[in-house]
Short mmCIF file of C-alpha atoms in Angstrom, two decimals:
data_model
loop_
_atom_site.label_atom_id
_atom_site.label_comp_id
_atom_site.label_asym_id
_atom_site.label_seq_id
_atom_site.Cartn_x
_atom_site.Cartn_y
_atom_site.Cartn_z
CA MET R 1 15.69 -31.58 -47.39
CA ALA R 2 15.07 -33.89 -50.41
CA LYS R 3 17.43 -33.84 -53.30
CA VAL R 4 16.49 -31.86 -56.59
CA PRO R 5 19.05 -32.68 -59.31
CA SER R 6 19.60 -29.37 -61.32
CA ASN R 7 19.78 -31.11 -64.80
CA LEU R 8 16.14 -32.47 -64.66
CA TYR R 9 12.64 -30.72 -65.13
CA TYR R 10 9.79 -31.15 -62.74
CA THR R 11 6.14 -31.18 -62.38
CA GLU R 12 3.78 -29.89 -59.63
CA THR R 13 2.60 -33.33 -59.12
CA HIS R 14 6.26 -34.42 -58.39
CA GLU R 15 7.37 -36.25 -61.43
CA TRP R 16 10.97 -35.44 -62.61
CA ILE R 17 11.60 -35.34 -66.49
CA ARG R 18 14.92 -35.94 -68.18
CA HIS R 19 15.33 -34.80 -71.68
CA GLU R 20 17.44 -37.17 -74.00
CA GLY R 21 17.03 -36.05 -77.57
CA GLU R 22 13.51 -37.21 -78.94
CA LYS R 23 12.57 -38.73 -75.78
CA VAL R 24 11.97 -37.94 -72.03
CA VAL R 25 12.56 -40.37 -69.20
CA ILE R 26 10.07 -39.92 -66.15
CA GLY R 27 10.12 -40.87 -62.65
CA ILE R 28 9.03 -39.49 -59.28
CA THR R 29 11.18 -37.17 -57.00
CA GLU R 30 12.77 -38.22 -53.89
CA TYR R 31 10.02 -35.91 -52.06
CA ALA R 32 7.25 -37.96 -53.88
CA GLN R 33 8.73 -41.34 -52.72
CA SER R 34 9.38 -40.22 -49.25
CA LYS R 35 5.70 -39.01 -49.01
CA LEU R 36 4.46 -42.39 -50.55
CA GLY R 37 6.47 -44.52 -48.45
CA ASP R 38 7.27 -48.22 -49.42
CA VAL R 39 6.14 -49.01 -53.02
CA VAL R 40 4.92 -52.36 -53.46
CA PHE R 41 3.62 -52.34 -56.93
CA VAL R 42 3.86 -50.30 -60.14
CA GLU R 43 1.24 -50.57 -62.76
CA LEU R 44 2.83 -49.54 -66.31
CA PRO R 45 1.21 -48.77 -69.64
CA SER R 46 1.89 -50.51 -72.77
CA THR R 47 4.71 -49.38 -75.31
CA GLY R 48 3.28 -47.49 -78.04
CA ASP R 49 0.34 -46.12 -76.00
CA ASP R 50 -0.26 -42.50 -77.03
CA ILE R 51 -0.71 -40.20 -73.84
CA GLU R 52 -2.01 -36.84 -73.77
CA SER R 53 -0.02 -34.24 -71.44
CA GLY R 54 -1.38 -34.20 -68.03
CA ALA R 55 -3.16 -37.93 -68.56
CA PRO R 56 -2.40 -40.67 -66.05
CA VAL R 57 0.07 -42.96 -67.61
CA ALA R 58 1.18 -45.36 -64.56
CA THR R 59 0.15 -46.08 -61.02
CA VAL R 60 2.26 -46.39 -58.13
CA GLU R 61 1.04 -48.20 -55.11
CA SER R 62 2.63 -48.03 -51.55
CA VAL R 63 1.40 -49.63 -48.44
CA LYS R 64 -0.21 -46.26 -47.65
CA GLY R 65 -1.75 -45.32 -50.71
CA VAL R 66 -1.98 -45.24 -54.61
CA SER R 67 -0.72 -42.36 -56.50
CA GLU R 68 -1.18 -41.75 -60.31
CA ILE R 69 1.71 -40.74 -62.53
CA TYR R 70 0.74 -38.09 -64.96
CA ALA R 71 2.38 -37.50 -68.40
CA PRO R 72 4.24 -34.32 -68.01
CA VAL R 73 4.10 -33.79 -71.95
CA GLU R 74 2.13 -35.39 -74.83
CA GLY R 75 3.97 -38.57 -76.51
CA SER R 76 3.85 -42.19 -76.99
CA VAL R 77 5.22 -44.73 -74.54
CA TRP R 78 8.68 -45.86 -75.46
CA GLU R 79 10.42 -47.81 -72.91
CA LEU R 80 9.39 -49.25 -69.61
CA ASN R 81 11.31 -49.98 -66.38
CA ASP R 82 10.45 -53.70 -66.32
CA GLU R 83 12.73 -54.05 -63.36
CA LEU R 84 9.98 -52.25 -61.18
CA GLU R 85 7.98 -55.44 -61.70
CA ASP R 86 9.96 -57.49 -59.32
CA VAL R 87 11.79 -54.65 -57.49
CA PRO R 88 9.30 -51.97 -57.06
CA GLU R 89 11.23 -50.39 -54.11
CA LEU R 90 13.85 -49.09 -56.52
CA ILE R 91 11.56 -46.15 -56.73
CA ASN R 92 12.22 -45.48 -52.85
CA GLU R 93 16.01 -46.47 -52.99
CA ASP R 94 17.05 -44.63 -56.17
CA PRO R 95 14.16 -42.44 -57.48
CA TYR R 96 16.31 -40.32 -59.97
CA GLY R 97 18.40 -43.65 -61.18
CA GLN R 98 17.22 -47.18 -61.18
CA GLY R 99 13.82 -46.23 -60.02
CA TRP R 100 12.95 -44.51 -63.31
CA ILE R 101 9.43 -45.48 -64.49
CA LEU R 102 9.18 -44.98 -68.12
CA SER R 103 10.10 -42.86 -71.26
CA LEU R 104 7.93 -41.20 -73.80
CA ARG R 105 8.76 -40.29 -77.45
CA ILE R 106 7.80 -36.78 -77.65
CA THR R 107 6.18 -34.71 -80.36
CA ASP R 108 6.89 -31.31 -79.36
CA GLU R 109 10.03 -30.30 -77.58
CA SER R 110 8.78 -26.79 -76.93
CA ALA R 111 6.41 -28.31 -74.42
CA LEU R 112 9.27 -28.83 -72.01
CA ASP R 113 9.42 -25.26 -71.65
CA ASP R 114 6.19 -25.20 -69.58
CA LEU R 115 7.54 -27.62 -66.99
CA LEU R 116 9.41 -26.43 -63.76
CA THR R 117 13.05 -25.99 -63.46
CA ALA R 118 14.92 -27.37 -60.57
CA GLU R 119 15.08 -23.93 -58.92
CA GLU R 120 11.37 -23.36 -59.29
CA TYR R 121 10.58 -27.17 -57.87
CA GLN R 122 12.72 -26.48 -54.96
CA ALA R 123 10.93 -23.35 -54.30
CA LEU R 124 7.49 -25.33 -54.48
CA LEU R 125 8.79 -27.74 -51.94
CA GLU R 126 9.96 -25.07 -49.57
CA GLU R 127 6.22 -23.73 -49.69
CA GLU R 128 4.89 -27.32 -49.08
CA ALA R 129 6.99 -27.69 -46.17
CA MET X 1 -3.76 -25.97 -35.55
CA PRO X 2 -2.93 -29.85 -35.20
CA ARG X 3 -2.40 -31.16 -31.58
CA HIS X 4 0.84 -32.72 -30.56
CA THR X 5 1.69 -35.47 -28.08
CA PRO X 6 4.72 -34.97 -25.80
CA LEU X 7 6.74 -37.10 -28.20
CA PHE X 8 6.15 -34.70 -31.25
CA ASN X 9 9.77 -33.47 -31.14
CA TRP X 10 11.07 -36.88 -30.55
CA HIS X 11 9.26 -38.17 -33.84
CA VAL X 12 10.47 -35.00 -35.75
CA ALA X 13 14.16 -35.31 -34.72
CA GLU X 14 14.09 -39.19 -35.57
CA GLY X 15 12.93 -38.17 -39.19
CA ALA X 16 9.45 -39.52 -39.01
CA ALA X 17 7.05 -38.89 -41.88
CA MET X 18 4.28 -36.86 -40.10
CA THR X 19 0.48 -37.27 -40.79
CA GLU X 20 -2.50 -35.64 -39.26
CA PHE X 21 -4.67 -38.17 -37.44
CA ALA X 22 -7.67 -37.30 -35.38
CA GLY X 23 -6.47 -33.70 -35.04
CA TYR X 24 -2.98 -34.72 -33.91
CA GLU X 25 0.20 -34.57 -35.86
CA MET X 26 1.43 -38.12 -35.61
CA PRO X 27 4.32 -40.45 -36.97
CA LEU X 28 3.05 -42.32 -40.01
CA HIS X 29 6.15 -44.22 -40.15
CA TYR X 30 9.98 -43.70 -39.25
CA LYS X 31 13.05 -44.13 -41.54
CA LEU X 32 12.54 -47.89 -42.02
CA GLY X 33 9.19 -47.56 -43.24
CA ILE X 34 5.82 -49.19 -42.76
CA ILE X 35 6.85 -52.73 -43.81
CA GLU X 36 10.06 -53.25 -41.94
CA GLU X 37 8.18 -51.60 -38.83
CA HIS X 38 5.27 -54.15 -39.35
CA ARG X 39 7.66 -56.93 -39.67
CA THR X 40 9.76 -55.97 -36.58
CA VAL X 41 6.49 -55.99 -34.47
CA ARG X 42 5.66 -59.62 -35.83
CA ASN X 43 9.33 -60.75 -35.15
CA LYS X 44 10.70 -58.80 -32.54
CA ALA X 45 9.06 -55.78 -30.91
CA GLY X 46 7.94 -52.27 -31.59
CA LEU X 47 7.08 -49.12 -29.55
CA PHE X 48 3.92 -47.09 -30.07
CA ASP X 49 3.11 -43.44 -29.17
CA LEU X 50 -0.52 -43.65 -28.26
CA CYS X 51 -0.75 -40.57 -26.36
CA HIS X 52 -3.42 -39.17 -28.71
CA MET X 53 -6.12 -41.39 -27.21
CA GLY X 54 -8.47 -40.39 -24.60
CA GLN X 55 -9.14 -41.51 -21.15
CA ILE X 56 -12.35 -40.85 -19.25
CA ARG X 57 -12.67 -41.72 -15.44
CA VAL X 58 -15.90 -42.85 -14.04
CA ARG X 59 -16.28 -43.08 -10.37
CA GLY X 60 -18.99 -42.70 -7.57
CA ARG X 61 -21.45 -44.81 -5.87
CA GLN X 62 -23.34 -45.81 -8.98
CA ALA X 63 -20.44 -46.06 -11.48
CA ALA X 64 -21.02 -49.76 -12.36
CA GLU X 65 -24.74 -49.31 -12.68
CA TYR X 66 -24.30 -46.19 -14.78
CA LEU X 67 -21.79 -48.00 -17.01
CA ASP X 68 -24.18 -50.86 -17.42
CA TYR X 69 -26.72 -48.46 -18.62
CA VAL X 70 -24.48 -46.47 -21.17
CA LEU X 71 -22.27 -49.31 -22.35
CA THR X 72 -23.18 -52.57 -24.32
CA GLN X 73 -20.80 -54.71 -22.35
CA LYS X 74 -21.41 -56.25 -18.99
CA ILE X 75 -19.53 -53.87 -16.26
CA ALA X 76 -21.09 -54.92 -13.02
CA ASP X 77 -19.48 -58.41 -12.77
CA MET X 78 -15.87 -57.01 -13.83
CA GLN X 79 -13.07 -57.72 -11.25
CA VAL X 80 -10.47 -55.14 -10.36
CA GLY X 81 -7.52 -55.65 -12.98
CA HIS X 82 -9.63 -56.69 -15.76
CA VAL X 83 -10.19 -55.01 -19.20
CA ARG X 84 -13.25 -55.32 -21.37
CA TYR X 85 -13.80 -54.27 -24.89
CA SER X 86 -17.25 -52.37 -25.15
CA LEU X 87 -19.28 -50.03 -27.47
CA LEU X 88 -20.87 -46.84 -26.91
CA SER X 89 -24.28 -47.04 -28.60
CA THR X 90 -27.04 -44.59 -29.71
CA PHE X 91 -30.45 -45.19 -28.84
CA ALA X 92 -30.89 -46.11 -32.46
CA GLY X 93 -28.18 -48.84 -32.17
CA GLY X 94 -25.45 -46.78 -34.01
CA THR X 95 -21.99 -46.68 -32.70
CA ILE X 96 -20.58 -43.48 -31.04
CA ASP X 97 -17.18 -45.21 -30.14
CA ASP X 98 -15.69 -48.52 -29.23
CA LEU X 99 -13.52 -48.40 -26.17
CA MET X 100 -11.66 -50.44 -23.47
CA VAL X 101 -12.79 -50.39 -19.95
CA TYR X 102 -10.39 -50.73 -17.07
CA CYS X 103 -11.81 -51.82 -13.84
CA ARG X 104 -9.82 -50.11 -10.99
CA LYS X 105 -10.19 -50.57 -7.29
CA ASP X 106 -12.60 -47.54 -6.99
CA GLU X 107 -13.16 -46.28 -10.26
CA TYR X 108 -13.43 -47.24 -14.06
CA LEU X 109 -11.09 -45.95 -16.70
CA LEU X 110 -12.59 -45.84 -20.34
CA VAL X 111 -10.01 -45.72 -22.90
CA VAL X 112 -11.47 -44.12 -26.12
CA ASN X 113 -10.50 -43.18 -29.77
CA ALA X 114 -8.76 -39.85 -30.11
CA ALA X 115 -11.00 -38.66 -32.75
CA ASN X 116 -14.04 -39.50 -30.50
CA LYS X 117 -12.98 -38.31 -27.12
CA ALA X 118 -14.83 -34.95 -26.98
CA GLU X 119 -18.04 -36.57 -28.36
CA ASP X 120 -17.84 -39.59 -25.94
CA PHE X 121 -17.16 -37.18 -22.96
CA ALA X 122 -20.20 -34.99 -23.91
CA TRP X 123 -22.45 -38.02 -24.56
CA LEU X 124 -21.65 -39.70 -21.23
CA ASN X 125 -22.49 -36.47 -19.53
CA GLU X 126 -25.80 -35.98 -21.30
CA GLN X 127 -26.80 -39.40 -20.18
CA LYS X 128 -25.76 -39.29 -16.56
CA GLY X 129 -29.16 -38.18 -15.46
CA PHE X 130 -29.67 -38.86 -11.86
CA TYR X 131 -26.90 -41.41 -11.55
CA ASP X 132 -24.55 -40.60 -8.63
CA VAL X 133 -21.37 -40.54 -10.70
CA GLU X 134 -18.47 -38.42 -11.33
CA ILE X 135 -17.18 -38.20 -14.83
CA THR X 136 -13.58 -36.72 -15.77
CA ASP X 137 -11.90 -36.33 -18.85
CA LEU X 138 -8.14 -37.50 -18.01
CA SER X 139 -6.97 -37.27 -21.52
CA ASP X 140 -4.48 -34.57 -20.93
CA ALA X 141 -3.26 -36.15 -17.67
CA TYR X 142 -2.41 -39.71 -18.96
CA GLY X 143 -0.15 -40.90 -21.77
CA ILE X 144 -0.19 -44.29 -23.38
CA ILE X 145 3.21 -46.08 -24.75
CA GLY X 146 2.38 -49.32 -26.70
CA LEU X 147 4.97 -52.22 -26.56
CA GLN X 148 3.87 -54.99 -28.97
CA GLY X 149 5.55 -58.00 -30.42
CA PRO X 150 6.59 -61.61 -29.24
CA LEU X 151 9.81 -59.88 -27.22
CA ALA X 152 7.57 -57.48 -25.54
CA GLU X 153 7.54 -59.47 -22.23
CA HIS X 154 11.30 -60.11 -22.29
CA ILE X 155 11.81 -56.54 -22.64
CA LEU X 156 9.21 -54.98 -20.15
CA ALA X 157 9.60 -57.63 -17.30
CA PRO X 158 13.01 -56.54 -15.71
CA LEU X 159 11.70 -52.99 -15.63
CA VAL X 160 8.61 -53.38 -13.57
CA GLU X 161 8.38 -54.27 -9.96
CA HIS X 162 5.65 -56.99 -10.41
CA GLY X 163 6.15 -60.03 -12.55
CA LEU X 164 4.38 -59.97 -15.80
CA GLY X 165 4.40 -63.80 -16.43
CA ASN X 166 1.22 -64.23 -14.48
CA LEU X 167 -0.54 -61.34 -16.31
CA LYS X 168 -3.04 -62.71 -18.69
CA TYR X 169 -4.44 -60.95 -21.94
CA LEU X 170 -7.08 -58.42 -21.12
CA ARG X 171 -5.46 -57.88 -17.55
CA PHE X 172 -3.60 -55.12 -16.13
CA LEU X 173 -1.57 -54.03 -12.86
CA GLU X 174 -0.83 -51.07 -11.17
CA THR X 175 2.85 -50.99 -10.66
CA GLU X 176 5.65 -48.53 -10.79
CA PHE X 177 7.78 -47.86 -13.95
CA PHE X 178 11.12 -46.27 -13.30
CA GLU X 179 9.49 -44.73 -10.05
CA VAL X 180 6.58 -43.57 -11.70
CA PRO X 181 3.09 -44.83 -11.07
CA ALA X 182 1.83 -46.78 -13.96
CA ILE X 183 -0.94 -49.05 -15.27
CA VAL X 184 0.49 -51.83 -17.36
CA SER X 185 -2.01 -53.80 -19.32
CA ARG X 186 -1.71 -56.98 -21.47
CA THR X 187 -3.56 -55.53 -24.28
CA GLY X 188 -2.90 -54.16 -27.81
CA TYR X 189 -4.10 -53.79 -31.52
CA THR X 190 -1.52 -55.76 -33.56
CA GLY X 191 -2.51 -59.54 -32.64
CA GLU X 192 0.84 -60.08 -30.89
CA ASP X 193 1.52 -60.22 -27.44
CA GLY X 194 2.39 -57.11 -25.89
CA PHE X 195 1.61 -54.32 -23.30
CA GLU X 196 0.05 -51.00 -23.08
CA ILE X 197 1.69 -48.64 -20.34
CA TYR X 198 -0.26 -45.81 -18.80
CA LEU X 199 1.68 -43.02 -17.32
CA PRO X 200 1.44 -39.31 -16.31
CA LEU X 201 1.64 -37.51 -19.56
CA GLN X 202 4.55 -35.41 -18.67
CA ALA X 203 6.61 -38.71 -17.69
CA VAL X 204 6.27 -40.25 -21.22
CA PRO X 205 9.31 -38.63 -23.07
CA ALA X 206 11.82 -39.90 -20.47
CA LEU X 207 10.35 -43.28 -20.21
CA TRP X 208 9.80 -43.58 -23.90
CA ALA X 209 13.55 -42.97 -24.36
CA GLN X 210 14.47 -45.36 -21.63
CA LEU X 211 12.37 -48.28 -22.94
CA LEU X 212 13.92 -47.85 -26.64
CA ARG X 213 17.47 -47.98 -24.89
CA GLU X 214 16.68 -51.03 -22.76
CA GLY X 215 14.95 -52.83 -25.63
CA LYS X 216 17.52 -52.08 -28.32
CA SER X 217 19.45 -54.82 -28.00
CA GLN X 218 16.32 -57.14 -28.54
CA GLY X 219 15.60 -55.30 -31.51
CA LEU X 220 12.78 -52.85 -30.36
CA ILE X 221 12.20 -49.91 -32.78
CA PRO X 222 9.55 -47.14 -32.70
CA VAL X 223 6.58 -47.80 -34.93
CA GLY X 224 4.23 -45.28 -36.67
CA LEU X 225 0.46 -45.37 -37.40
CA GLY X 226 0.94 -46.77 -40.67
CA ALA X 227 2.16 -50.27 -39.44
CA ARG X 228 -0.26 -49.94 -36.46
CA ASP X 229 -3.03 -49.95 -39.52
CA THR X 230 -1.53 -52.80 -41.32
CA LEU X 231 -1.00 -54.87 -38.14
CA ARG X 232 -4.67 -54.32 -36.91
CA LEU X 233 -5.88 -55.01 -40.28
CA GLU X 234 -4.22 -58.22 -40.67
CA MET X 235 -6.04 -59.47 -37.61
CA GLY X 236 -9.45 -58.13 -38.86
CA TYR X 237 -9.70 -55.82 -35.80
CA SER X 238 -12.46 -53.03 -36.41
CA LEU X 239 -11.36 -49.42 -36.66
CA TYR X 240 -13.75 -46.85 -35.71
CA GLY X 241 -14.86 -44.66 -38.72
CA HIS X 242 -14.18 -47.60 -40.96
CA GLU X 243 -16.08 -50.84 -39.90
CA LEU X 244 -17.77 -49.25 -37.14
CA SER X 245 -19.82 -45.89 -37.04
CA GLN X 246 -22.96 -44.19 -36.24
CA THR X 247 -24.55 -45.77 -39.37
CA ILE X 248 -22.79 -49.25 -39.19
CA ASN X 249 -24.10 -51.21 -35.95
CA PRO X 250 -22.02 -53.70 -33.95
CA LEU X 251 -24.02 -56.78 -35.39
CA GLU X 252 -22.97 -55.84 -38.83
CA ALA X 253 -19.51 -54.93 -37.85
CA GLY X 254 -19.07 -58.41 -36.22
CA VAL X 255 -18.60 -57.31 -32.68
CA GLY X 256 -21.92 -58.50 -31.41
CA PHE X 257 -19.96 -60.28 -28.68
CA ALA X 258 -19.49 -57.05 -27.02
CA VAL X 259 -23.40 -56.38 -26.87
CA LYS X 260 -24.84 -58.25 -23.81
CA PHE X 261 -28.47 -58.63 -24.61
CA ASN X 262 -29.05 -60.42 -21.23
CA LYS X 263 -28.41 -57.60 -19.21
CA GLU X 264 -31.07 -54.91 -18.06
CA ALA X 265 -32.02 -51.84 -20.21
CA PHE X 266 -29.12 -50.21 -21.61
CA ILE X 267 -28.85 -47.37 -24.25
CA GLY X 268 -29.40 -49.24 -27.62
CA LYS X 269 -30.71 -52.44 -26.35
CA ASP X 270 -34.26 -52.21 -27.90
CA ALA X 271 -32.84 -51.07 -31.36
CA LEU X 272 -30.06 -53.88 -31.41
CA GLU X 273 -32.59 -56.37 -30.14
CA ALA X 274 -34.97 -55.35 -33.09
CA ILE X 275 -32.03 -55.40 -35.48
CA LYS X 276 -30.85 -58.94 -34.29
CA ASN X 277 -34.44 -60.47 -34.35
CA GLU X 278 -35.04 -59.14 -37.91
CA GLY X 279 -31.59 -60.22 -39.00
CA ILE X 280 -28.76 -57.86 -40.30
CA LYS X 281 -28.92 -56.85 -43.97
CA ARG X 282 -25.32 -55.99 -44.25
CA GLU X 283 -22.22 -57.62 -42.98
CA ILE X 284 -18.38 -56.75 -42.56
CA VAL X 285 -16.55 -59.56 -44.47
CA ALA X 286 -12.98 -60.33 -45.30
CA PHE X 287 -11.35 -60.62 -48.73
CA LEU X 288 -8.04 -61.27 -50.42
CA THR X 289 -6.98 -59.88 -53.77
CA GLU X 290 -4.77 -61.48 -56.46
CA GLY X 291 -1.69 -60.16 -58.21
CA ARG X 292 -0.98 -56.46 -57.96
CA VAL X 293 -4.21 -55.21 -56.75
CA ILE X 294 -4.42 -53.35 -53.44
CA PRO X 295 -7.91 -52.71 -52.03
CA ARG X 296 -8.44 -49.11 -50.58
CA SER X 297 -11.11 -47.90 -48.44
CA GLY X 298 -14.00 -46.60 -50.35
CA TYR X 299 -13.51 -48.89 -53.49
CA GLN X 300 -16.74 -50.51 -54.76
CA VAL X 301 -17.60 -54.23 -54.47
CA LEU X 302 -19.72 -55.67 -57.35
CA CYS X 303 -21.71 -58.81 -57.78
CA GLN X 304 -22.37 -59.39 -61.54
CA ASN X 305 -21.60 -55.84 -62.27
CA LYS X 306 -23.99 -54.47 -59.70
CA PRO X 307 -22.69 -52.48 -56.53
CA VAL X 308 -23.19 -54.70 -53.47
CA GLY X 309 -21.00 -52.96 -51.14
CA VAL X 310 -17.67 -50.89 -50.31
CA VAL X 311 -14.14 -51.61 -48.92
CA THR X 312 -14.11 -50.32 -45.43
CA SER X 313 -10.42 -50.69 -44.88
CA GLY X 314 -7.75 -52.26 -47.21
CA THR X 315 -4.18 -52.59 -47.72
CA PHE X 316 -1.09 -54.40 -48.70
CA SER X 317 -0.43 -57.10 -46.05
CA PRO X 318 3.29 -57.16 -45.40
CA THR X 319 2.94 -60.54 -43.90
CA LEU X 320 0.98 -62.25 -46.77
CA GLU X 321 2.48 -59.89 -49.50
CA ARG X 322 -0.90 -59.29 -51.02
CA GLY X 323 -4.08 -57.23 -50.91
CA ILE X 324 -6.28 -57.59 -47.87
CA ALA X 325 -9.63 -55.90 -47.24
CA LEU X 326 -12.63 -55.63 -44.91
CA ALA X 327 -15.73 -54.75 -46.83
CA LEU X 328 -19.37 -53.84 -45.74
CA ILE X 329 -21.45 -55.97 -48.18
CA GLU X 330 -25.12 -57.04 -48.51
CA LYS X 331 -25.71 -60.30 -46.55
CA GLY X 332 -26.38 -63.52 -48.49
CA LEU X 333 -24.28 -62.95 -51.42
CA PRO X 334 -22.56 -65.87 -53.15
CA ALA X 335 -18.98 -66.47 -51.99
CA GLU X 336 -17.63 -66.70 -55.24
CA GLY X 337 -17.73 -64.22 -57.99
CA LEU X 338 -17.43 -60.71 -56.30
CA THR X 339 -15.35 -58.24 -57.91
CA LEU X 340 -13.70 -55.07 -56.89
CA GLU X 341 -13.52 -52.03 -59.14
CA VAL X 342 -10.32 -50.51 -59.21
CA ARG X 343 -9.65 -47.39 -61.65
CA GLY X 344 -12.65 -48.68 -63.77
CA GLN X 345 -11.54 -52.21 -64.12
CA GLN X 346 -13.04 -55.31 -62.32
CA LYS X 347 -10.57 -57.55 -60.23
CA ALA X 348 -11.33 -60.83 -58.60
CA LEU X 349 -12.13 -60.82 -54.66
CA ILE X 350 -11.47 -64.04 -52.94
CA ARG X 351 -13.53 -64.47 -49.77
CA THR X 352 -11.81 -65.38 -46.59
CA ASN X 353 -12.05 -65.98 -42.94
CA LEU X 354 -10.69 -63.66 -40.11
CA PRO X 355 -7.98 -63.33 -39.08
CA PHE X 356 -6.00 -62.92 -42.16
CA VAL X 357 -3.03 -63.68 -40.00
CA LYS X 358 -2.99 -65.87 -37.06
CA GLY X 359 -3.03 -63.67 -33.80
CA ARG X 360 -0.41 -64.76 -31.02
CA VAL X 361 -1.81 -62.78 -27.99
CA LYS X 362 -1.23 -64.63 -24.70
CA LYS X 363 -4.38 -66.03 -23.56
#
């Protein structure tokens, strides 16, 4: 069974979200990377871009297919994981750590309440299995 | 309910990522992933579960005549032990399936795509008419294991009674494999040297495990459908449903070599001859992309912002480490200046010749 760290929020589209003060760090879950397989390119936005909740914010290309990463909450793009440019497979190797994708400066912290908890996400995975 | 090959439990126990393909639940890749599996086939050897594919036996007094009528390839002059690539055409020249014909001593074996086997069997029966032939679907009797890669002969030779050194590409022999009757052909879908081993379906799991054990020291690993697709696409081989279909004829698809106009009447001959005389309007061509662009099946090809075609197969080539695509486009377009629409943006397409990667089949 794929790991689901308890200190993170999740989405139904398999992103994870780590809340750190006024920003959130975003990546894809271990389950998502296992479904995608070998990641070969990651297309990132520009810092400062304003993103609506639910809008595509990055694109992950694996050998098998292409997958959009959706902004789990509204915000502006703060940091990008530039390492993914040369080592996109970090998403496969360490999805919750060095494979993070970007961070957003968030405007409304209460939006996090709409995200899934680890327990809820785990239940979702069990349904999909 | 998806169907399973006899290796399904083995794949699951091995931790394969499973996917539905042609009604079967099949391994997309194992733990190593598509890229590593692909490279292992190019450098060493890989083992493929091909038990989902169909086998149709045709025998009887008029088997050769009948096959020369329903298939585009020339059959009557085939020798025992030879394999030919052929197409099953409609009267209108569309393609029902592409297949391999094995000429055995008293019968022919047609090896067909998993997705089309029921349709092929029905069509072959519909067209039988007064031909004195017996057509039997043996898909549930035979299983196929593919062994592909530069070390394939080295791994397989000690395990079969007959020597493989003299077995040429597109030839097969009838032999025994661990005391099980088997057909071993020097064929494949990867561009590498290699073999396809036809066995009684129930014998497959034990011999699969045996082969993996024997080949382990040479680096043999199981390979899923993901790498099967990237390997075939690097060679520019057609995949039915992508480069070939009821609406894409063989001349457009670039497999006109399998249509023998110099034989007597066969299904599709008149239509294909008319298409040939008039000249095709579309063609399958090969493209490379630059940078971080991976073409995908269904992406639009444009010429000066006008749609002129569509990608039929596209992927990231593990060998070239860039995007590669086959596309069906209007014939006669300029070689330069075509673009690919990727999420609303135009990306450069570089026209190239097939294969993308040089093949190493043993001719």
